[in-house]
The first five atom37 places (N, CA, C, CB, O) and aatype in JSON, in Angstrom:
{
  "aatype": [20, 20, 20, 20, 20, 20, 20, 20, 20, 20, 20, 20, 20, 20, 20, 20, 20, 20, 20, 20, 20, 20, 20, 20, 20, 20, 20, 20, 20, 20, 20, 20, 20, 20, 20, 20, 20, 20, 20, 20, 20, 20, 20, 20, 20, 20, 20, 20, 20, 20, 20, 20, 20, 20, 20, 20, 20, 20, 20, 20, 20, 20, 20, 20, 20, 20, 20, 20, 20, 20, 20, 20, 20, 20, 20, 20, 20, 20, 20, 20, 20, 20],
  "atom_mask": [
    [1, 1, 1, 1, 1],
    [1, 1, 1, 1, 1],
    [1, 1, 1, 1, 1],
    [1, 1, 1, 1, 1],
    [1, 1, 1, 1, 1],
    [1, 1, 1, 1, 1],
    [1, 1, 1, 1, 1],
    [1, 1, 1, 1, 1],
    [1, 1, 1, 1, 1],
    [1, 1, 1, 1, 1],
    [1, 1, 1, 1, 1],
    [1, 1, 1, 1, 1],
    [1, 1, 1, 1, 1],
    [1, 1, 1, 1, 1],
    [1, 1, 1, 1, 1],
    [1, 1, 1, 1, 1],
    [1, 1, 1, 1, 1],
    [1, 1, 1, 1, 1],
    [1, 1, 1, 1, 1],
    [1, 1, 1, 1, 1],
    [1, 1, 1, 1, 1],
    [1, 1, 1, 1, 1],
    [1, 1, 1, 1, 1],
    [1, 1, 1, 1, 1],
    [1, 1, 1, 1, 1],
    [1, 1, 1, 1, 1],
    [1, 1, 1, 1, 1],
    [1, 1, 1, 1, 1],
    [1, 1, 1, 1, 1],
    [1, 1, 1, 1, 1],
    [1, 1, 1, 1, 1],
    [1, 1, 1, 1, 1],
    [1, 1, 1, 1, 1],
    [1, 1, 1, 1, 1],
    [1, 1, 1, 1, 1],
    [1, 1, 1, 1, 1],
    [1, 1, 1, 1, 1],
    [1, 1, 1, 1, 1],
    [1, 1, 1, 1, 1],
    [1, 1, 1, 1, 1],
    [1, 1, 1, 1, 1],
    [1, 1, 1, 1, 1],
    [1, 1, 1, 1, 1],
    [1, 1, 1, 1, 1],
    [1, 1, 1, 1, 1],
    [1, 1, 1, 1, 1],
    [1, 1, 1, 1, 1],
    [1, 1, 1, 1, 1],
    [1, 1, 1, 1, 1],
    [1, 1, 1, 1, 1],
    [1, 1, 1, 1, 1],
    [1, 1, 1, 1, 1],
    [1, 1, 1, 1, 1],
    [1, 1, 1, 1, 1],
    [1, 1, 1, 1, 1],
    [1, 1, 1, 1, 1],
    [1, 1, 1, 1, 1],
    [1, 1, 1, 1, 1],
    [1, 1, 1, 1, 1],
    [1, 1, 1, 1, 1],
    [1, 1, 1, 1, 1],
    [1, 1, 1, 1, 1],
    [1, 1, 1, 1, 1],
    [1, 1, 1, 1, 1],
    [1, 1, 1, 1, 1],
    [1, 1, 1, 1, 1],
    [1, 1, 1, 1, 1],
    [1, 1, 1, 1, 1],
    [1, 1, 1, 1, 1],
    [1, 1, 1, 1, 1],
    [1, 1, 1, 1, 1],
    [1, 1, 1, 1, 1],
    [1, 1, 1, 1, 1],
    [1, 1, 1, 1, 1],
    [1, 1, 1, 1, 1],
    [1, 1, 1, 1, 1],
    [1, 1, 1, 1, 1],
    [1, 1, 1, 1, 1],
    [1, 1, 1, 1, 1],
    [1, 1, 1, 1, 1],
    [1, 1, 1, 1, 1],
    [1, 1, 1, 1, 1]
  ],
  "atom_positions": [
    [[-12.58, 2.68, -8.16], [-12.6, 2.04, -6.87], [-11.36, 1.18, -6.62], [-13.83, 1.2, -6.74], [-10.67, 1.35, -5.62]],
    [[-11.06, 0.19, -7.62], [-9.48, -0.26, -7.58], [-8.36, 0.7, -6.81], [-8.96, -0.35, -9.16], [-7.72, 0.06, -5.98]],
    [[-8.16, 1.44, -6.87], [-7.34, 2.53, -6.4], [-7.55, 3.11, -4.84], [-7.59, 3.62, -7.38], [-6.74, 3.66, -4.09]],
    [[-8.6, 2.85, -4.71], [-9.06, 2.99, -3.14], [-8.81, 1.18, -2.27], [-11.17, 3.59, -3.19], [-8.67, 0.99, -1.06]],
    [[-8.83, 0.49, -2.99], [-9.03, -0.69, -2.76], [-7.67, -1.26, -1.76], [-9.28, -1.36, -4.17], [-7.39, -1.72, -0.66]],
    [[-7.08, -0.85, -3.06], [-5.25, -0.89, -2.73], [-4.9, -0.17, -1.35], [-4.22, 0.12, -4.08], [-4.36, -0.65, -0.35]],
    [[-5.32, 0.96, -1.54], [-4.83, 2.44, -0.32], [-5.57, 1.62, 0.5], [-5.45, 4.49, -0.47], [-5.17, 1.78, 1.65]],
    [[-6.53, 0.75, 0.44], [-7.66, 0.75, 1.91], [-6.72, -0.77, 2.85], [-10.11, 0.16, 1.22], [-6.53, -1.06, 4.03]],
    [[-6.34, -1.44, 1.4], [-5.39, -2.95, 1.55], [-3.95, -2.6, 2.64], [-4.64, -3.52, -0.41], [-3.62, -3.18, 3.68]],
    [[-3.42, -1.67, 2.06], [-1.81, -1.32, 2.05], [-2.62, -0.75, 4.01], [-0.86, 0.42, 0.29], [-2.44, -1.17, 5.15]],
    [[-3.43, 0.28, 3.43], [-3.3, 1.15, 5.03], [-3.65, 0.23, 5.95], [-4.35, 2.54, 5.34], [-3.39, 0.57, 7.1]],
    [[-4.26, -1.0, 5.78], [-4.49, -1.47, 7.06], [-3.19, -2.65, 7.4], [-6.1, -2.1, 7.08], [-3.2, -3.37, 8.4]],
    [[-2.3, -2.64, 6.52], [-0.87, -2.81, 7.19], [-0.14, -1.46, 7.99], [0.15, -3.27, 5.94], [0.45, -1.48, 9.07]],
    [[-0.34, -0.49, 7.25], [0.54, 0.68, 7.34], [0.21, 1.84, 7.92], [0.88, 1.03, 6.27], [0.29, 2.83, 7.19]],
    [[-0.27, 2.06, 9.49], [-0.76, 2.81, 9.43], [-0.59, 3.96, 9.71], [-1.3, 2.54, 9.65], [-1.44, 4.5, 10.42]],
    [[0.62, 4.78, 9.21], [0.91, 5.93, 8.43], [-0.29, 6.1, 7.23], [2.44, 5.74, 7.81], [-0.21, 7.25, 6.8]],
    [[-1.13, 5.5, 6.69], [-1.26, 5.53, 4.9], [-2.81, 5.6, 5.86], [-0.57, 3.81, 3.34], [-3.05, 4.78, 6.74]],
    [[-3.6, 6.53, 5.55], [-5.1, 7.16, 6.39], [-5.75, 6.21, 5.44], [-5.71, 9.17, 6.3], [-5.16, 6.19, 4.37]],
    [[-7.06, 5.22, 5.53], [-7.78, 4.62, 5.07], [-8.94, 5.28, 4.16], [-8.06, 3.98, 5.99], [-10.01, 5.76, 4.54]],
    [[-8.5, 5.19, 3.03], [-9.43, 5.86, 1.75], [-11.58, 5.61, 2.05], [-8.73, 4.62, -0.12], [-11.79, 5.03, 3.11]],
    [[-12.58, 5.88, 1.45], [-13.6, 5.42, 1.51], [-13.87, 5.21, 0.35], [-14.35, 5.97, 2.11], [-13.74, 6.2, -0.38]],
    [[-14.23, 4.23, -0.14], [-14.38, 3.25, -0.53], [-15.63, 3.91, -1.73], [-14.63, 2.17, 0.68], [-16.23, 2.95, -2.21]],
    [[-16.02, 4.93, -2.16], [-16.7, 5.31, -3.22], [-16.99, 5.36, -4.31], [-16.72, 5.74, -3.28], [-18.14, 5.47, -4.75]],
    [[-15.7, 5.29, -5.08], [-15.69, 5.04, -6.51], [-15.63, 6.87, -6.96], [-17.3, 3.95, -7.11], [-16.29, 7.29, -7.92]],
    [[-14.59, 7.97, -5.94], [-14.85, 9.63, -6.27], [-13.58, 9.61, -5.48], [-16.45, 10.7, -5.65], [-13.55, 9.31, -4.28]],
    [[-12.38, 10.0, -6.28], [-11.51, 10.6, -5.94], [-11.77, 11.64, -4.88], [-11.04, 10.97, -6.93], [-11.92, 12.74, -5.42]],
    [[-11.86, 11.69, -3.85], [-12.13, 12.63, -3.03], [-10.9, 13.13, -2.01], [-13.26, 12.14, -2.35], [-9.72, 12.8, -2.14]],
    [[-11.43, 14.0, -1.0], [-10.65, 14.04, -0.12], [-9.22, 13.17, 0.61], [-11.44, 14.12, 0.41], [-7.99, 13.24, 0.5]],
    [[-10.24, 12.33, 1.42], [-9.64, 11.07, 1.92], [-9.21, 10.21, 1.14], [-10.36, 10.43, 2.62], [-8.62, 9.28, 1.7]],
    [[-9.33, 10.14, -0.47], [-8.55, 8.98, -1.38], [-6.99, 10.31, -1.47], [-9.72, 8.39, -3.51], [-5.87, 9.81, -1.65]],
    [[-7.08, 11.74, -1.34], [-6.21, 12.28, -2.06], [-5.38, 12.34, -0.84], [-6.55, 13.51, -2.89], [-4.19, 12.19, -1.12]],
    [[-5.7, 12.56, 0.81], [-5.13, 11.88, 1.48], [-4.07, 10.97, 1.92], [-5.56, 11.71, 1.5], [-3.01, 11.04, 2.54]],
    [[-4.94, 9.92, 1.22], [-3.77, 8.44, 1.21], [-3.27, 8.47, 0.39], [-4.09, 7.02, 1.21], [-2.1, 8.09, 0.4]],
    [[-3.71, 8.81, -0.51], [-2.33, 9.1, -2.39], [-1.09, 9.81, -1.51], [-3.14, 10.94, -4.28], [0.06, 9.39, -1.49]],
    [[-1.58, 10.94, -0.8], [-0.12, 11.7, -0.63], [0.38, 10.85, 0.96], [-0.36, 13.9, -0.44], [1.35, 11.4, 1.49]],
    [[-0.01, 10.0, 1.49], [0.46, 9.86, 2.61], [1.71, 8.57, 2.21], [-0.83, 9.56, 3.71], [2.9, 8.4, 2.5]],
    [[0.54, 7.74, 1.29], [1.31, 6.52, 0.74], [2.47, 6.94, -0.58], [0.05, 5.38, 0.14], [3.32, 6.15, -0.99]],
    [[2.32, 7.97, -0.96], [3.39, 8.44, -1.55], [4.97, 9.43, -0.85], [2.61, 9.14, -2.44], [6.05, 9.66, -1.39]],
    [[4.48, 9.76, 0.41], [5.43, 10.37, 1.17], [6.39, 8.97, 1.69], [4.64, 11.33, 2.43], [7.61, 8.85, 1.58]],
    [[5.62, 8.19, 2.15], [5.97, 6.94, 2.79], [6.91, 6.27, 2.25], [5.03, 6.13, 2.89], [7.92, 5.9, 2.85]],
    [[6.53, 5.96, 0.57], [7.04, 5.12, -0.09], [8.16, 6.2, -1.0], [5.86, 4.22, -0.85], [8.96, 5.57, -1.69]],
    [[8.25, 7.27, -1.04], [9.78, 7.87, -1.29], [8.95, 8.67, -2.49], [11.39, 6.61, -1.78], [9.58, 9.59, -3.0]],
    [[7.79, 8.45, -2.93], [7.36, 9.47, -4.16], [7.29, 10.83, -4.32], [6.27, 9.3, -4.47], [7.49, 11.35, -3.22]],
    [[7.09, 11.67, -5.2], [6.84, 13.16, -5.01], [5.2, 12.83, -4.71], [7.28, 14.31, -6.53], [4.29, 12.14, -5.17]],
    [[5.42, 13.71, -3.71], [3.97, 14.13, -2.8], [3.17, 14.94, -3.67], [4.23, 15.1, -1.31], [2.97, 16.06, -3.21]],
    [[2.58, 14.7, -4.91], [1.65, 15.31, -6.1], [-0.2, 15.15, -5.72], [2.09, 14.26, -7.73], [-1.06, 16.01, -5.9]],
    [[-0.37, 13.74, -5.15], [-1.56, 12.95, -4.96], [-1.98, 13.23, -6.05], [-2.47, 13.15, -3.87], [-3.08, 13.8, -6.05]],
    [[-1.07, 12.87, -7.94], [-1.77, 12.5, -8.4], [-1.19, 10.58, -8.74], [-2.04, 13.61, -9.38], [-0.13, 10.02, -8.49]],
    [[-2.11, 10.22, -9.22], [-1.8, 8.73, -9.37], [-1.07, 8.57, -10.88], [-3.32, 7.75, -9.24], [-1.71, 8.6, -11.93]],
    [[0.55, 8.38, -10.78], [0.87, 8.5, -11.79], [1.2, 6.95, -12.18], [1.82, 9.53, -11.84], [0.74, 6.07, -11.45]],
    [[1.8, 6.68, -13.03], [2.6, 5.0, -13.26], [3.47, 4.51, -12.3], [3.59, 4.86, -14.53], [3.62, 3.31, -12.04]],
    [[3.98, 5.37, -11.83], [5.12, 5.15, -10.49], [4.63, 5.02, -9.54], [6.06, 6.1, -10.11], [4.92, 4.22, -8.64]],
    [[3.6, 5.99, -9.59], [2.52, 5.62, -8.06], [1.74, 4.04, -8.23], [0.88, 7.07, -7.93], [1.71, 3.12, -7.41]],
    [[1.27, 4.11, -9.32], [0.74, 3.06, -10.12], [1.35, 1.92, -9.4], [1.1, 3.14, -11.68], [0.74, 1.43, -8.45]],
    [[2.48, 1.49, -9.78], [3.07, 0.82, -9.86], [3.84, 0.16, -8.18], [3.67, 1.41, -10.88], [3.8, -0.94, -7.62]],
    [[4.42, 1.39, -7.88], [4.62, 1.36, -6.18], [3.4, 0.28, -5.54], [4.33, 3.19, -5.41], [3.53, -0.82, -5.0]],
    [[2.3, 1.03, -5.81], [1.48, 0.89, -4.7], [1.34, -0.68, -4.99], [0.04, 1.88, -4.65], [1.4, -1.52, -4.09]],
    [[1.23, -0.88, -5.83], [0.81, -2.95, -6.38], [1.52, -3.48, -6.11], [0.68, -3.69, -7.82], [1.08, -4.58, -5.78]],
    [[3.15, -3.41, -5.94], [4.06, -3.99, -5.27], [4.22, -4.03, -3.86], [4.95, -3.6, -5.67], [4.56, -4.98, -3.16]],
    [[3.87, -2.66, -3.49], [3.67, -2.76, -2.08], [2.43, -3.8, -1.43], [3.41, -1.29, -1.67], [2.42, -4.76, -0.66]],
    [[1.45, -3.09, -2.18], [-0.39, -4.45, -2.32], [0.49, -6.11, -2.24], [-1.71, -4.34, -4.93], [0.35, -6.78, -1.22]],
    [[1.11, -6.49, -3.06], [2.01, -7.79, -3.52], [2.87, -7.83, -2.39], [2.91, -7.68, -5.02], [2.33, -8.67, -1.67]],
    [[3.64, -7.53, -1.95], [4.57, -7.56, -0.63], [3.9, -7.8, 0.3], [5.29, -6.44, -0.24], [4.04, -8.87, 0.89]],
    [[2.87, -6.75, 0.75], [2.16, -7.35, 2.12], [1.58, -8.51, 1.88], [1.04, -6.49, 2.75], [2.0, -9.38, 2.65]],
    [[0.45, -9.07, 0.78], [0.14, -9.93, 1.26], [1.22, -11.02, 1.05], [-1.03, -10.1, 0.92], [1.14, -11.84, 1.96]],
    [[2.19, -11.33, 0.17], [3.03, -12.55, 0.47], [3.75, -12.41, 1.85], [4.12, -12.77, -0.69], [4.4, -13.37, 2.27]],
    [[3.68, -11.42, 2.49], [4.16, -11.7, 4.05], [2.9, -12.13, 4.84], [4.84, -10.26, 4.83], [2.93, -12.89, 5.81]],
    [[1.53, -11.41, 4.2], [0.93, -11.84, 5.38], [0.61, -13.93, 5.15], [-0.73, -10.64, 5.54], [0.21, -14.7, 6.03]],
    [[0.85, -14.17, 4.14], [0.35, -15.61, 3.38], [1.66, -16.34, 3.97], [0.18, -15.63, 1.31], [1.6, -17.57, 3.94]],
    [[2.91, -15.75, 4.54], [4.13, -16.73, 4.54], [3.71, -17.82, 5.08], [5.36, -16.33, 5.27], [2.77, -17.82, 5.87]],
    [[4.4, -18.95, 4.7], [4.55, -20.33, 5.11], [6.28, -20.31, 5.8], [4.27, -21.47, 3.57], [7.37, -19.84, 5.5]],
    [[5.42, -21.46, 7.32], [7.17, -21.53, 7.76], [7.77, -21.83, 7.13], [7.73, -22.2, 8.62], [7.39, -22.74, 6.39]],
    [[9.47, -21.19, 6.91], [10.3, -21.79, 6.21], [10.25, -20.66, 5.67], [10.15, -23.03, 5.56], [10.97, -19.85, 6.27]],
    [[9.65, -20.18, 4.69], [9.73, -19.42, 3.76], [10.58, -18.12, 4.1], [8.47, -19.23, 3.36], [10.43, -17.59, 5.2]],
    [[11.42, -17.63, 3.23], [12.39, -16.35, 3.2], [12.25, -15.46, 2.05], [13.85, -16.75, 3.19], [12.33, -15.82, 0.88]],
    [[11.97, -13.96, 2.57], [12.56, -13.82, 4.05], [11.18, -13.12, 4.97], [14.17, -12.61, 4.04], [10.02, -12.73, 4.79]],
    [[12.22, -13.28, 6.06], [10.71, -13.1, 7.1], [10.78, -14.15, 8.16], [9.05, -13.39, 6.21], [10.23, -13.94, 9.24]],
    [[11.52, -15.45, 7.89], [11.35, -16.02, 9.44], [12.89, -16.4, 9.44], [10.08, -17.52, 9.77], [13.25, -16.52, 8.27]],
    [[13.88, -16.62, 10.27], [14.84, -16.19, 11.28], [15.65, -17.37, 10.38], [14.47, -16.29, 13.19], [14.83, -18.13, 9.87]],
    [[17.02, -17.69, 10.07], [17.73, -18.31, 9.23], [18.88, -18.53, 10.43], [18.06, -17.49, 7.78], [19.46, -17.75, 11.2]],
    [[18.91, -19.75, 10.24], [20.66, -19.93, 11.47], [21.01, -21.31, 11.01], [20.42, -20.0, 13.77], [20.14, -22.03, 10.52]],
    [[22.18, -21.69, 11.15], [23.25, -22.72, 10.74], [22.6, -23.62, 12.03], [25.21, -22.17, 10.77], [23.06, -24.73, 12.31]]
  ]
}
């Protein structure tokens, strides 16, 4: 289910990346978002979940939310001028 969790996290930033269900069964719609979120993010389009996919996707998981959590000020993400 972890693995759907992520795809379900990421797609509702991204929505290129089709929203997995939430089962705990590699299915259809998880193999879906494996290959959608792997086209996206520059991977070979396999939909299987390898270390790279692994790995992609948690950084990507980690990226969105420290953008969605920013605090003003914080960089990068809000507008920088002299």
């Amino acid at each position: 289910k972890l693995l759907q969790y992520y795809l379900l996290f990421v797609s509702a930033f991204e929505n290129r990346v089709a929203p997995p269900q939430i089962v705990g069964v590699y299915g259809e719609k998880t193999y879906q978002s494996v290959t959608d979120f792997q086209r996206i993010f520059g991977l070979p389009q396999t939909g299987n979940v390898s270390a790279l996919t692994w790995k992609t996707l948690a950084e990507a998981a980690l990226e969105i939310n420290a953008g969605y959590n920013r605090q003003e000020g914080q960089y990068p993400g809000n507008e920088i001028s002299q």
